[in-house]
Coordinates of C-alpha atoms in Angstrom, one line a residue:
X720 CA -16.4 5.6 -52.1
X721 CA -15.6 2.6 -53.5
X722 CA -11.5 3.4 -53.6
X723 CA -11.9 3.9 -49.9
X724 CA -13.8 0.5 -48.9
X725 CA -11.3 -1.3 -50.9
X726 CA -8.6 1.0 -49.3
X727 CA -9.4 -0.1 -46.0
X728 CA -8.5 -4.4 -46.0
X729 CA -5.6 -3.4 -47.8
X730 CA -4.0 -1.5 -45.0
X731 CA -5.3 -3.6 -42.5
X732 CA -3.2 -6.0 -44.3
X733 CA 0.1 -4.4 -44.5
X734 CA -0.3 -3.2 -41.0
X735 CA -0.6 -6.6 -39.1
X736 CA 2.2 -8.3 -37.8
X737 CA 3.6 -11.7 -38.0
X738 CA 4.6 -13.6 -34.5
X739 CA 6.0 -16.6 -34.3
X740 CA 6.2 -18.9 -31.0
X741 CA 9.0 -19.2 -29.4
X742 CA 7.6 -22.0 -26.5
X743 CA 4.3 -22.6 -24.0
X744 CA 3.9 -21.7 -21.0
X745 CA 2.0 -24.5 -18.7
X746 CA 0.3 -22.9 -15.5
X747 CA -0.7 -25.3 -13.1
X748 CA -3.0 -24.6 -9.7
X749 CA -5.2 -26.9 -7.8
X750 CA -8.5 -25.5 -5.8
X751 CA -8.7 -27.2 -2.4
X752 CA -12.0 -27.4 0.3
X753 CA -9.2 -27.1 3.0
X754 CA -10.0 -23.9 4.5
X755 CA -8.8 -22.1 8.3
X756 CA -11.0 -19.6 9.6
X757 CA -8.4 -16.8 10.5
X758 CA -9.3 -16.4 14.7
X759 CA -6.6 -13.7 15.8
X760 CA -7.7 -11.0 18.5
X761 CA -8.6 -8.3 16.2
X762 CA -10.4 -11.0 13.3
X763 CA -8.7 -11.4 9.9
X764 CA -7.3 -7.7 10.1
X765 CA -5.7 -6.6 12.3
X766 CA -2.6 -3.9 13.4
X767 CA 0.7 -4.7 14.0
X768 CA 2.9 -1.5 16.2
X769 CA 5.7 -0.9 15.9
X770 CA 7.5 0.9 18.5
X771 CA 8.6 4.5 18.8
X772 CA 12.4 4.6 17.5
X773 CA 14.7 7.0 17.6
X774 CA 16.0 8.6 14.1
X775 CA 19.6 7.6 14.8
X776 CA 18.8 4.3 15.0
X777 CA 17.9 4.2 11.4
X778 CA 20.9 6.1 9.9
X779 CA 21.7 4.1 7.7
X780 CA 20.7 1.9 4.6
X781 CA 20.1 -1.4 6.0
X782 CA 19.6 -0.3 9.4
X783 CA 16.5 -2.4 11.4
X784 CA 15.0 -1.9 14.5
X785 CA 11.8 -2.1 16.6
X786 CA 11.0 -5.8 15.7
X787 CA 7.8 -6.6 16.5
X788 CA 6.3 -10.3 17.0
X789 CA 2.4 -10.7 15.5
X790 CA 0.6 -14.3 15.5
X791 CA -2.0 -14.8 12.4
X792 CA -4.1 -17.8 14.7
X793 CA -6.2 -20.3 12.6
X794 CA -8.8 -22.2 13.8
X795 CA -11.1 -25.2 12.0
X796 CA -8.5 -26.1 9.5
X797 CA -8.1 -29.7 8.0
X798 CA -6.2 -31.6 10.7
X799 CA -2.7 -32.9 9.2
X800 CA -2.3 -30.3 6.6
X801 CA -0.4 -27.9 6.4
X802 CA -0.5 -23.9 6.5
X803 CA 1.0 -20.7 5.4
X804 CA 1.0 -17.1 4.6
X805 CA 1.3 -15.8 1.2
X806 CA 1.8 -11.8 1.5
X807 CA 0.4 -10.5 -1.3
X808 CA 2.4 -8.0 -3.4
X809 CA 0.6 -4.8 -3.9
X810 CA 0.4 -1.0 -4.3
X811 CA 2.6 -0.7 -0.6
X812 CA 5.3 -3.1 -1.7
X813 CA 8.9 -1.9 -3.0
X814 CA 9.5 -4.5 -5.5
X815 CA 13.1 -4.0 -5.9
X816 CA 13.6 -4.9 -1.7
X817 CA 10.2 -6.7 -1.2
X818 CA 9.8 -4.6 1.4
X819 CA 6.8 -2.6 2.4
X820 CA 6.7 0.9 1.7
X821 CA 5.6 3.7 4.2
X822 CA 2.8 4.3 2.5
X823 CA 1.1 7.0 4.3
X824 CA 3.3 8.4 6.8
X825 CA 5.1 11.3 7.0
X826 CA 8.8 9.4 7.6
X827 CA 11.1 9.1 5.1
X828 CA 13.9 6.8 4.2
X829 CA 12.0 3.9 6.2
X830 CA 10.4 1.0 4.8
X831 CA 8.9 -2.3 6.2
X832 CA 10.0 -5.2 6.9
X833 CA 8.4 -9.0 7.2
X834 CA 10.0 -12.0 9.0
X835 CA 9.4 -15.5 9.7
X836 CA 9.8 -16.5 12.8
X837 CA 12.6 -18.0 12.5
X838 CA 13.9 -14.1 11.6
X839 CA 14.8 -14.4 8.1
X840 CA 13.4 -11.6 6.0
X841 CA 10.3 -12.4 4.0
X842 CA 10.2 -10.8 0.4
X843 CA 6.8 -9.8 -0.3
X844 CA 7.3 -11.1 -4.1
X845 CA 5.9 -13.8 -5.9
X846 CA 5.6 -17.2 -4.4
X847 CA 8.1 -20.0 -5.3
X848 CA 7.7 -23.5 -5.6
X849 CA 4.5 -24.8 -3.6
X850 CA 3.2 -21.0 -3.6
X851 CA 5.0 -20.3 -0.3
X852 CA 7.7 -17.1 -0.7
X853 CA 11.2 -17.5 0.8
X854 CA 11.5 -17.6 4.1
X855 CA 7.9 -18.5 5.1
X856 CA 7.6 -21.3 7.1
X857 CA 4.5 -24.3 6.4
X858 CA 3.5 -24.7 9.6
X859 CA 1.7 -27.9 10.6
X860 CA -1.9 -28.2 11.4
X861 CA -2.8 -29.4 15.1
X862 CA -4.8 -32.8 15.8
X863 CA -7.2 -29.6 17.3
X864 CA -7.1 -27.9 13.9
X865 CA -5.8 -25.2 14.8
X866 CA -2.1 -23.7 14.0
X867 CA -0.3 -20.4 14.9
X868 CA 1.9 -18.5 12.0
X869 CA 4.3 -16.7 13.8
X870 CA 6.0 -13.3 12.1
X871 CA 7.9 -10.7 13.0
X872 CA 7.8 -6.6 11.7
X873 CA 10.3 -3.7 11.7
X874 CA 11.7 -0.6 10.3
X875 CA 14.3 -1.0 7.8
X876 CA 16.4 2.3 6.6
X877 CA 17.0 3.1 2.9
X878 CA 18.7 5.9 3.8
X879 CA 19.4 8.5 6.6
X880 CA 15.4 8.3 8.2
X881 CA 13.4 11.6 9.2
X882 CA 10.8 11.7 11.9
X883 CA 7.4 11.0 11.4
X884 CA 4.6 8.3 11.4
X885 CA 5.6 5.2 9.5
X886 CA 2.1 3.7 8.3
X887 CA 2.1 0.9 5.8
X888 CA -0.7 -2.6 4.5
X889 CA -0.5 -6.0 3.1
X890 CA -2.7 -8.4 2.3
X891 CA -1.9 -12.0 3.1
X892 CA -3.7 -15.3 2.3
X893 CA -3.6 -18.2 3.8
X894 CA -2.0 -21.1 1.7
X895 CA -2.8 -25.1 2.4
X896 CA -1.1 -27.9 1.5

């Protein structure tokens, strides 16, 4: 008994492992009491449809088609700020595109795309500087405090596209500066 309780430091012991530091990381955020409340048609969430395409149109890898315009509208936000979406990547998103996957429908080869409105492509990925992802557009906040955050959606091919429902989510938040 005894050979056994002295035993058991001495492999803890030649078990552990020795790390070194290589650098620190500083993480920096800041919590704000500017807040929107989202005030789009359908509340906070909402569907976007896209239309019915044809198959051929989405032949091949890179192919788009059925853009589709949808409004996130905000209502009693600070006055003079600024706003944004941040599209949260998740379970649906492709993170090699940063496109959304069809996540539930029965389609293949099609994914999901987000755009700004000024129709670059929106990579759901991490956020860069300021917390806003490329191509999302700070959007200024009305005297009325209210702003509109205008996107776009569509089908994007990875390949040669089958029929079948294309179904898809994301999460967004609403960033303030």
């Amino acid at each position: 008994m005894k050979k056994t309780l002295l035993a058991v430091p001495l492999l803890v012991l030649a078990t552990s492992t020795v790390f070194a530091a290589d650098g620190t990381i500083t993480i920096n955020g800041q919590v704000t009491d500017k807040t929107c409340t989202v005030n789009s048609a359908q509340g906070k969430d909402f569907t976007v449809t896209l239309p019915t395409v044809s198959q051929q149109v989405l032949a091949n890898t890179g192919d788009v088609a059925g853009r589709t315009p949808f409004t996130i509208n905000l209502t009693d936000c600070t006055a003079g700020s600024k706003v944004a979406t941040y599209f949260e990547p998740g379970a649906t998103v492709d993170f090699n595109t940063g496109h959304l996957n069809n996540a539930t429908g029965t389609a293949t080869n099609v994914q999901v795309q987000l755009l700004g409105s000024n129709n670059a492509v929106i990579p759901v990925l991490a956020a860069g500087a300021g917390g806003v992802q490329t191509n999302s557009q700070l959007v200024d906040v009305s005297n009325a405090g209210s702003a509109d955050l205008n996107y776009y959606a569509q089908y994007y091919a990875t390949g040669a596209s089958t029929p079948g429902n294309v179904a898809t989510t994301v999460k967004y938040t609403i960033i303030y500066q």
